[in-house]
Coordinates of C-alpha atoms in Angstrom, one line a residue:
M1 CA 26.0 30.6 43.7
T2 CA 29.5 31.5 42.8
S3 CA 29.6 34.5 40.4
A4 CA 30.8 33.8 36.9
Q5 CA 31.3 35.6 33.7
T6 CA 28.6 35.6 31.1
N7 CA 28.0 37.2 27.7
A8 CA 24.3 36.5 27.8
R9 CA 21.7 39.1 27.3
A10 CA 18.1 39.1 28.6
L11 CA 14.7 40.6 27.7
M12 CA 11.4 40.2 29.6
I13 CA 7.8 40.1 28.2
Q14 CA 5.3 41.2 30.7
G15 CA 1.5 41.7 30.1
T16 CA -1.2 44.1 31.0
G17 CA -3.1 41.2 32.5
S18 CA -3.4 37.4 32.6
N19 CA -3.9 35.5 29.3
V20 CA -2.8 38.3 27.0
G21 CA -0.5 35.9 25.2
K22 CA 2.8 36.3 27.1
S23 CA 3.6 32.6 26.9
M24 CA 3.0 32.4 23.1
L25 CA 5.0 35.6 22.5
V26 CA 8.0 34.2 24.4
A27 CA 7.7 30.9 22.6
G28 CA 7.6 32.6 19.2
L29 CA 10.5 34.9 20.1
C30 CA 12.5 31.9 21.4
R31 CA 12.0 30.1 18.1
A32 CA 12.8 33.2 16.0
A33 CA 16.0 33.7 17.9
H34 CA 16.9 30.0 17.7
L35 CA 16.4 30.0 13.9
R36 CA 18.8 33.0 13.8
G37 CA 21.5 30.8 15.3
L38 CA 21.3 32.1 18.8
S39 CA 21.6 29.9 21.9
V40 CA 18.4 30.8 23.7
A41 CA 16.7 29.7 27.0
P42 CA 13.3 30.6 28.4
F43 CA 12.8 31.7 32.0
K44 CA 9.8 32.4 34.2
P45 CA 10.6 33.5 37.8
Q46 CA 7.3 32.4 39.2
N47 CA 4.5 30.5 37.6
M48 CA 1.0 29.3 38.9
S49 CA -0.2 26.3 37.0
N50 CA -1.3 22.7 37.6
N51 CA -0.1 21.8 34.1
A52 CA 3.5 20.8 34.6
A53 CA 6.3 19.0 32.7
V54 CA 8.9 16.7 34.1
T55 CA 12.6 17.6 33.5
A56 CA 15.3 15.1 32.7
D57 CA 16.7 15.5 36.2
G58 CA 13.4 14.6 37.9
G59 CA 12.0 18.1 38.6
E60 CA 8.9 19.8 37.4
I61 CA 8.3 23.2 35.7
G62 CA 5.3 24.9 34.1
R63 CA 4.1 23.5 30.8
A64 CA 4.6 26.9 29.1
Q65 CA 8.3 26.9 29.9
A66 CA 8.5 23.3 28.5
L67 CA 7.0 24.5 25.2
Q68 CA 9.4 27.5 25.2
A69 CA 12.4 25.1 25.8
I70 CA 11.2 23.1 22.8
A71 CA 11.1 26.4 20.8
C72 CA 14.7 26.9 21.8
G73 CA 15.8 23.4 20.8
R74 CA 16.9 22.9 24.4
E75 CA 16.5 20.3 27.1
L76 CA 14.1 21.2 30.0
S77 CA 15.7 22.5 33.2
V78 CA 14.3 23.2 36.6
H79 CA 16.0 26.6 36.4
M80 CA 13.7 27.7 33.6
N81 CA 10.9 28.0 36.2
P82 CA 12.4 28.1 39.7
V83 CA 9.1 28.8 41.6
L84 CA 6.0 27.0 40.6
L85 CA 2.8 27.3 42.5
K86 CA 0.2 24.4 42.1
P87 CA -3.2 25.4 43.5
E88 CA -4.8 22.8 45.6
S89 CA -7.7 24.9 46.9
D90 CA -8.9 28.5 46.9
R91 CA -6.8 29.0 50.0
G92 CA -3.4 27.8 49.1
S93 CA -0.9 26.0 46.8
Q94 CA 1.8 23.5 46.8
V95 CA 5.1 25.3 46.3
I96 CA 7.7 23.8 43.9
V97 CA 11.2 25.4 44.2
Q98 CA 13.8 24.5 41.6
G99 CA 11.8 21.5 40.6
Q100 CA 11.1 20.0 44.0
V101 CA 8.2 20.3 46.5
R102 CA 9.1 22.9 49.2
G103 CA 5.8 22.7 51.1
W104 CA 2.3 24.2 51.1
L105 CA 1.5 27.8 51.7
E106 CA -1.7 29.8 52.1
A107 CA -2.3 32.4 49.5
R108 CA -2.0 35.3 52.0
R109 CA 1.2 33.9 53.6
F110 CA 2.8 33.4 50.2
R111 CA 2.1 37.1 49.3
E112 CA 3.9 38.0 52.5
D113 CA 6.8 35.5 52.2
R114 CA 7.6 35.3 48.5
G115 CA 10.3 37.9 48.7
V116 CA 12.6 35.4 50.4
L117 CA 12.5 33.3 47.2
L118 CA 14.1 36.1 45.2
D119 CA 17.6 34.8 45.8
V120 CA 16.5 31.4 44.5
V121 CA 15.1 33.0 41.4
L122 CA 18.2 35.0 40.7
D123 CA 20.3 31.9 41.3
S124 CA 18.4 30.0 38.6
F125 CA 18.5 33.0 36.3
H126 CA 22.3 33.3 36.5
R127 CA 22.8 29.6 36.1
L128 CA 20.8 29.7 32.8
A129 CA 22.8 32.8 31.8
Q130 CA 26.0 30.7 31.7
T131 CA 24.4 28.3 29.1
A132 CA 22.9 30.7 26.5
D133 CA 23.4 33.8 24.5
L134 CA 19.9 35.1 25.2
I135 CA 17.4 34.6 28.1
L136 CA 13.8 35.4 27.2
V137 CA 11.8 36.0 30.4
E138 CA 8.1 35.7 30.9
G139 CA 6.2 37.7 33.5
A140 CA 3.1 36.5 35.4
G141 CA -0.1 38.4 35.8
S142 CA 0.5 42.1 35.4
P143 CA 2.8 44.8 36.8
A144 CA -0.4 46.9 37.1
E145 CA -1.2 44.9 40.2
V146 CA 0.7 47.4 42.3
N147 CA -0.9 46.1 45.5
L148 CA 1.3 43.0 45.0
R149 CA 4.5 44.9 44.2
R150 CA 6.0 44.6 47.6
G151 CA 8.0 41.4 47.6
D152 CA 7.2 40.7 44.0
I153 CA 9.4 38.2 42.2
A154 CA 7.3 37.6 39.1
N155 CA 7.3 40.9 37.3
M156 CA 9.0 44.2 38.1
G157 CA 10.5 42.9 41.3
F158 CA 12.5 40.5 39.3
A159 CA 13.1 42.9 36.4
C160 CA 14.6 45.6 38.7
A161 CA 16.6 43.1 40.8
A162 CA 18.2 41.6 37.7
D163 CA 18.2 44.8 35.6
V164 CA 16.3 43.1 32.7
P165 CA 14.5 45.4 30.2
V166 CA 10.8 44.9 29.8
I167 CA 8.4 44.8 26.8
L168 CA 4.8 45.3 27.8
A169 CA 2.2 43.2 25.8
G170 CA -1.5 44.2 25.5
D171 CA -4.4 42.2 24.3
I172 CA -6.5 44.0 21.8
D173 CA -8.9 41.1 21.4
R174 CA -10.4 41.7 24.8
G175 CA -10.8 45.4 24.1
G176 CA -9.5 48.6 25.6
V177 CA -5.9 48.0 24.7
I178 CA -5.0 51.7 24.8
A179 CA -6.2 51.9 28.3
Q180 CA -4.5 48.6 29.2
I181 CA -1.1 49.8 28.2
V182 CA -1.4 53.5 29.1
G183 CA -3.2 52.7 32.4
T184 CA -0.5 50.2 33.4
R185 CA 2.2 52.9 32.9
T186 CA 0.1 55.4 35.0
V187 CA -0.1 53.2 38.1
M188 CA 3.5 52.0 38.0
S189 CA 6.3 53.6 40.0
D190 CA 8.9 55.7 38.3
E191 CA 11.5 53.0 39.0
D192 CA 9.4 50.3 37.3
V193 CA 8.5 52.5 34.4
A194 CA 12.2 53.0 33.7
Q195 CA 12.6 49.3 33.2
V196 CA 10.1 49.3 30.3
V197 CA 11.6 49.9 26.9
G198 CA 8.6 49.3 24.7
F199 CA 5.3 47.6 24.0
V200 CA 3.5 45.2 21.5
V201 CA -0.1 44.8 20.8
N202 CA -1.3 41.2 20.5
K203 CA -4.2 39.2 19.1
F204 CA -5.4 41.8 16.5
R205 CA -8.2 40.7 14.1
G206 CA -8.9 42.5 10.8
D207 CA -7.2 45.3 9.0
V208 CA -4.2 46.4 11.1
S209 CA -4.1 49.8 9.4
L210 CA -7.3 50.7 11.2
F211 CA -5.3 50.8 14.5
E212 CA -2.6 53.2 13.4
D213 CA -4.0 56.1 15.3
G214 CA -4.5 54.0 18.4
Y215 CA -0.9 52.7 18.2
R216 CA 0.4 56.3 17.9
A217 CA -1.7 57.3 20.9
I218 CA -0.1 54.6 23.0
E219 CA 3.4 55.8 21.9
D220 CA 2.5 59.4 22.7
H221 CA 1.0 58.7 26.1
T222 CA 3.7 56.4 27.3
G223 CA 6.8 57.5 25.6
W224 CA 7.6 53.9 24.9
T225 CA 8.7 52.4 21.6
G226 CA 6.2 50.3 19.8
Y227 CA 7.5 47.0 18.3
G228 CA 4.4 46.2 16.3
V229 CA 0.9 44.8 16.2
L230 CA 0.6 41.0 16.0
P231 CA -2.4 39.6 14.2
W232 CA -4.3 36.7 15.7
F233 CA -2.3 33.4 15.2
D234 CA -4.9 30.9 14.0
A235 CA -2.7 27.8 14.6
A236 CA -2.2 28.6 18.4
H237 CA -4.6 25.8 19.3
L238 CA -2.1 23.2 18.0
L239 CA 0.4 24.1 20.7
P240 CA 0.1 22.8 24.3
A241 CA -1.9 25.2 26.5
E242 CA -1.0 25.9 30.1
D243 CA -4.0 27.6 31.5
A244 CA -7.4 26.0 32.0
V245 CA -8.9 29.2 30.7
D246 CA -7.5 28.3 27.3
L247 CA -9.6 25.1 27.1
S248 CA -12.2 25.2 24.4
E249 CA -15.5 23.3 24.8
A250 CA -15.0 21.3 21.7
S251 CA -12.5 20.7 18.9
G252 CA -13.4 21.2 15.3
G253 CA -13.1 17.5 14.4
Q254 CA -15.8 15.1 13.5
G255 CA -16.4 11.4 14.1
F256 CA -15.1 9.6 17.2
H257 CA -16.3 11.6 20.2
I258 CA -14.2 12.0 23.3
A259 CA -15.5 13.9 26.3
C260 CA -13.5 15.2 29.3
P261 CA -15.0 16.8 32.4
M262 CA -13.3 20.1 33.4
L263 CA -12.5 19.3 37.0
S264 CA -12.0 22.3 39.4
R265 CA -8.2 21.5 39.8
I266 CA -7.7 19.9 36.4
A267 CA -4.0 19.2 35.8
N268 CA -1.8 18.2 32.8
F269 CA -4.8 18.5 30.5
D270 CA -2.3 18.9 27.6
D271 CA -2.5 15.1 27.5
L272 CA -5.5 15.6 25.3
D273 CA -3.9 18.1 22.8
P274 CA -2.8 15.4 20.3
L275 CA -6.3 14.0 20.3
K276 CA -7.7 17.5 19.7
A277 CA -5.4 18.0 16.8
E278 CA -6.8 14.9 15.0
P279 CA -9.2 15.9 12.2
N280 CA -11.5 12.9 12.7
I281 CA -11.9 13.2 16.4
R282 CA -14.3 15.5 18.3
L283 CA -13.0 16.4 21.7
T284 CA -15.5 18.1 24.1
M285 CA -14.2 19.7 27.3
V286 CA -17.3 19.7 29.5
P287 CA -17.6 22.7 31.8
P288 CA -19.2 22.6 35.2
G289 CA -23.0 22.7 35.1
Q290 CA -23.3 20.6 31.9
A291 CA -23.9 16.9 31.5
L292 CA -21.4 14.7 29.9
P293 CA -22.6 14.2 26.3
G294 CA -24.6 11.0 25.7
D295 CA -23.0 10.3 22.3
A296 CA -19.5 10.1 23.6
D297 CA -17.5 7.1 22.6
L298 CA -14.8 7.6 25.3
I299 CA -14.8 9.6 28.5
V300 CA -11.4 10.7 29.8
L301 CA -11.0 11.6 33.5
P302 CA -7.9 13.8 33.5
G303 CA -5.3 14.5 36.0
T304 CA -6.0 16.7 39.0
K305 CA -4.0 18.5 41.7
S306 CA -6.5 17.4 44.4
T307 CA -8.0 14.0 43.7
R308 CA -10.5 13.7 46.6
A309 CA -11.7 17.3 46.4
D310 CA -12.2 16.9 42.6
L311 CA -14.0 13.6 43.1
A312 CA -16.5 15.4 45.3
F313 CA -16.7 18.1 42.6
L314 CA -17.3 15.5 39.9
R315 CA -20.2 14.0 42.0
A316 CA -21.6 17.5 42.7
Q317 CA -21.9 18.0 38.9
G318 CA -23.7 14.6 38.5
W319 CA -20.9 13.4 36.3
D320 CA -20.6 10.1 38.2
I321 CA -24.2 9.3 37.1
D322 CA -23.3 10.3 33.5
I323 CA -20.3 8.0 33.5
L324 CA -22.4 5.0 34.7
A325 CA -25.0 5.7 32.0
H326 CA -22.2 6.0 29.4
L327 CA -20.9 2.6 30.4
R328 CA -24.3 1.1 30.2
R329 CA -24.5 2.3 26.6
G330 CA -21.3 0.4 25.9
G331 CA -18.9 3.4 26.2
R332 CA -15.4 3.3 27.5
V333 CA -13.6 5.3 30.2
L334 CA -9.9 6.1 30.6
G335 CA -8.6 7.7 33.8
I336 CA -5.2 9.4 33.8
C337 CA -3.3 9.9 37.0
G338 CA -5.8 11.5 39.4
G339 CA -8.6 10.3 37.1
Y340 CA -7.2 6.8 37.5
Q341 CA -7.3 7.1 41.3
M342 CA -10.9 8.2 41.1
L343 CA -11.9 5.1 39.2
G344 CA -10.9 2.8 42.2
T345 CA -13.0 1.8 45.2
R346 CA -11.3 4.1 47.7
I347 CA -8.7 6.9 48.1
D348 CA -7.0 7.1 51.5
D349 CA -5.1 10.2 52.6
P350 CA -4.1 9.4 56.2
Q351 CA -1.6 12.3 56.4
G352 CA -3.8 14.9 54.8
L353 CA -1.4 15.5 51.9
E354 CA -4.1 16.9 49.7
G355 CA -6.4 18.4 52.2
D356 CA -8.1 17.0 55.4
A357 CA -6.9 13.6 56.4
G358 CA -9.4 10.8 55.7
S359 CA -10.8 8.4 53.1
T360 CA -13.1 8.9 50.2
P361 CA -15.1 6.2 48.3
G362 CA -14.1 6.1 44.7
L363 CA -16.3 5.5 41.7
G364 CA -15.9 1.8 42.1
L365 CA -15.3 1.1 38.4
L366 CA -11.8 -0.5 38.9
D367 CA -11.1 -2.9 41.8
V368 CA -8.1 -0.9 43.1
T369 CA -7.4 1.4 46.1
T370 CA -5.1 4.4 46.4
T371 CA -3.1 5.5 49.4
M372 CA -1.5 9.0 49.2
Q373 CA 2.1 9.0 50.3
P374 CA 4.5 11.9 50.9
R375 CA 7.1 10.9 48.2
K376 CA 6.2 12.4 44.9
T377 CA 7.0 10.4 41.7
L378 CA 8.6 12.6 39.0
T379 CA 10.1 10.6 36.2
R380 CA 10.2 10.2 32.4
V381 CA 9.5 6.7 31.2
D382 CA 9.5 4.4 28.2
A383 CA 6.6 2.0 28.4
V384 CA 4.7 -0.6 26.5
H385 CA 0.9 -0.6 26.2
V386 CA 0.0 -4.2 27.3
P387 CA -3.2 -4.7 25.2
T388 CA -1.6 -3.7 21.9
G389 CA 2.2 -4.2 22.6
M390 CA 2.8 -0.7 21.3
G391 CA 5.7 1.2 22.9
F392 CA 5.5 4.8 23.9
D393 CA 7.2 7.4 26.1
G394 CA 5.6 9.5 28.7
Y395 CA 6.1 10.7 32.3
E396 CA 4.8 10.3 35.8
I397 CA 4.0 13.2 38.2
H398 CA 1.9 12.1 41.2
I399 CA 1.7 11.2 44.8
G400 CA -0.1 8.0 45.8
Q401 CA 0.3 4.3 45.2
T402 CA -2.5 2.2 43.7
S403 CA -3.0 -1.5 43.9
G404 CA -5.7 -4.2 43.8
P405 CA -7.0 -7.1 41.8
D406 CA -7.6 -5.1 38.6
A407 CA -3.9 -4.0 38.7
M408 CA -3.1 -7.6 37.7
R409 CA -4.4 -6.5 34.3
P410 CA -2.0 -3.5 33.8
F411 CA -2.5 -0.8 31.3
A412 CA 1.2 -0.6 30.6
R413 CA 4.6 -1.9 31.6
I414 CA 7.6 0.2 32.4
G415 CA 10.3 -2.5 32.0
D416 CA 9.1 -5.2 34.4
V417 CA 7.0 -2.8 36.5
P418 CA 3.3 -2.8 35.8
D419 CA 1.3 0.5 35.5
G420 CA -2.4 1.1 35.8
A421 CA -5.3 -1.3 35.6
I422 CA -8.0 -2.5 33.2
S423 CA -11.4 -3.8 34.2
G424 CA -12.4 -7.4 33.4
N425 CA -14.6 -6.3 30.5
G426 CA -11.8 -4.1 29.2
R427 CA -14.0 -1.0 29.0
V428 CA -12.5 0.9 32.0
M429 CA -8.8 1.7 32.0
G430 CA -6.5 3.7 34.3
T431 CA -2.9 4.8 34.1
Y432 CA -0.4 7.1 35.8
L433 CA 1.3 7.9 32.6
H434 CA 1.0 11.3 31.0
G435 CA 2.0 12.3 27.5
L436 CA 1.0 9.0 26.0
F437 CA -1.1 10.3 23.2
A438 CA 1.7 12.4 21.8
N439 CA 3.1 9.1 20.5
G440 CA 1.5 8.6 17.1
G441 CA 1.9 4.9 16.9
F442 CA 0.4 4.4 20.4
R443 CA -2.5 6.8 19.6
Q444 CA -3.3 4.9 16.5
A445 CA -3.2 1.5 18.2
F446 CA -5.2 2.7 21.2
L447 CA -8.0 4.1 19.0
A448 CA -8.0 1.1 16.7
Q449 CA -9.0 -1.0 19.8
M450 CA -12.2 1.0 19.8
G451 CA -12.8 0.6 16.1
H452 CA -11.6 4.1 15.2
A453 CA -9.0 4.7 12.5
S454 CA -6.4 7.3 13.4
G455 CA -3.8 8.7 11.0
G456 CA -1.2 8.3 13.7
A457 CA 0.2 11.8 12.9
D458 CA 3.5 12.8 14.6
Y459 CA 2.4 15.3 17.1
T460 CA 6.0 16.3 17.9
R461 CA 6.3 17.4 14.2
T462 CA 3.0 19.2 14.4
V463 CA 4.3 21.2 17.4
E464 CA 7.7 21.9 15.7
R465 CA 5.9 23.0 12.5
T466 CA 3.6 25.3 14.4
L467 CA 6.4 26.9 16.3
N468 CA 8.2 27.7 13.0
E469 CA 4.9 29.2 11.7
L470 CA 4.6 31.3 14.8
A471 CA 8.1 32.6 14.5
A472 CA 7.5 33.5 10.8
H473 CA 4.2 35.2 11.8
M474 CA 6.1 37.3 14.4
E475 CA 9.0 38.0 12.0
Q476 CA 6.4 39.4 9.5
H477 CA 4.5 41.6 11.8
L478 CA 6.8 42.6 14.7
D479 CA 10.2 44.3 14.8
I480 CA 12.1 41.2 15.8
D481 CA 15.5 42.9 15.1
G482 CA 14.5 45.8 17.4
L483 CA 13.3 43.4 20.2
L484 CA 16.5 41.4 20.2
A485 CA 18.5 44.6 20.2
A486 CA 16.6 45.7 23.2
A487 CA 17.9 42.8 25.3
R488 CA 20.5 44.0 27.9
P489 CA 23.7 42.2 29.1
I490 CA 23.1 40.2 32.3
K491 CA 24.9 41.4 35.4
V492 CA 26.4 38.6 37.5

């Protein structure tokens, strides 16, 4: 990329481990800075997630960066997450580079080769820097993983290469936060330690004054500046989650019961977040080893990064038998993306795009077949739900083409193009469209078909309100002025 002048500054949030709240901290800081009138952009050099969002220019980025972009009041860009790894098995992942599929790499080979992507990461970082006053960067995993430091592009490797100051976040809810932060400093090299300018303690429950001595101990042992202790944010569940570890087994609602099996490669499960937020809906995420609940009104088969492998996983749990029993009781089934493909009679993958080449019998609940094809569909759409005539917006992110007799009864239409399929009795439905339940009018009409009254709340407004509450929460408990002042001018 050609060098250019920028007045942008940058600050990076890294964590003492995975799931310590880095994504939420960055989202809240993005919204706080945005409310102060700054032009802000989120950035994550490398992400690993099967929960992705589609950008306006037909690329894909991690869901956390999409939420952070919303917090910034900014359109999604592939440069916000230039390297995205989408695990397809325990051995390797699909590699997305600046929004597009670059290929597939084994985990060991990626650890060896990832350093070659640093130029791509820096290119995207500097492109963003030309569009904003402030870049807020999220790390991945932890800088304490010093065995992965060589060739690192996600944490200190990026921070040192781009000269971005780092705030280290610890999670007191999981215990041992003093050891988390002090121990991380102990194992890091002097060069990496020099990039860290301070720390925050996240997810505190109870009386914060009880931790004053612990907080001072961290400052004394590290020499870093403390920027505050952030109490637990109760409304976090109203924001889209990126990691499957964040999935709860059930929402707190009552009434209409929706069950969703937690597939081993579950993807884009934030499709269900608007349903989870409904007060009169009970959403149960069913973990492996448990039967699908017999009192469910609707079973949703979610997206997956590896359809045939997850179909085998579903059968190994006995969930196929549970689904048949559910239908015999008069229940309904909705398959989204990979879940839709599973509902058909057969899934063909002649080129081995998602594993070994071959064919797998589907659940046989829709008379359609799917053939996996190399070209990946990545697009935002405006659609109409055929049974109700209700319009909604969503997005497609899949490989594979599905056709068959039941596709003559489409779930939706995108202009003149049909999408999905519905069984003859109307109780089994499939669609390739993600994000549909975020549309309050569609959600209300869809549930009304099943005899359930929904308030049709505007989920977009819920997310915006929650981001504002998160920013206010952080303003109250953290030194936001100090954090923003710690950002350093970006060198180009």
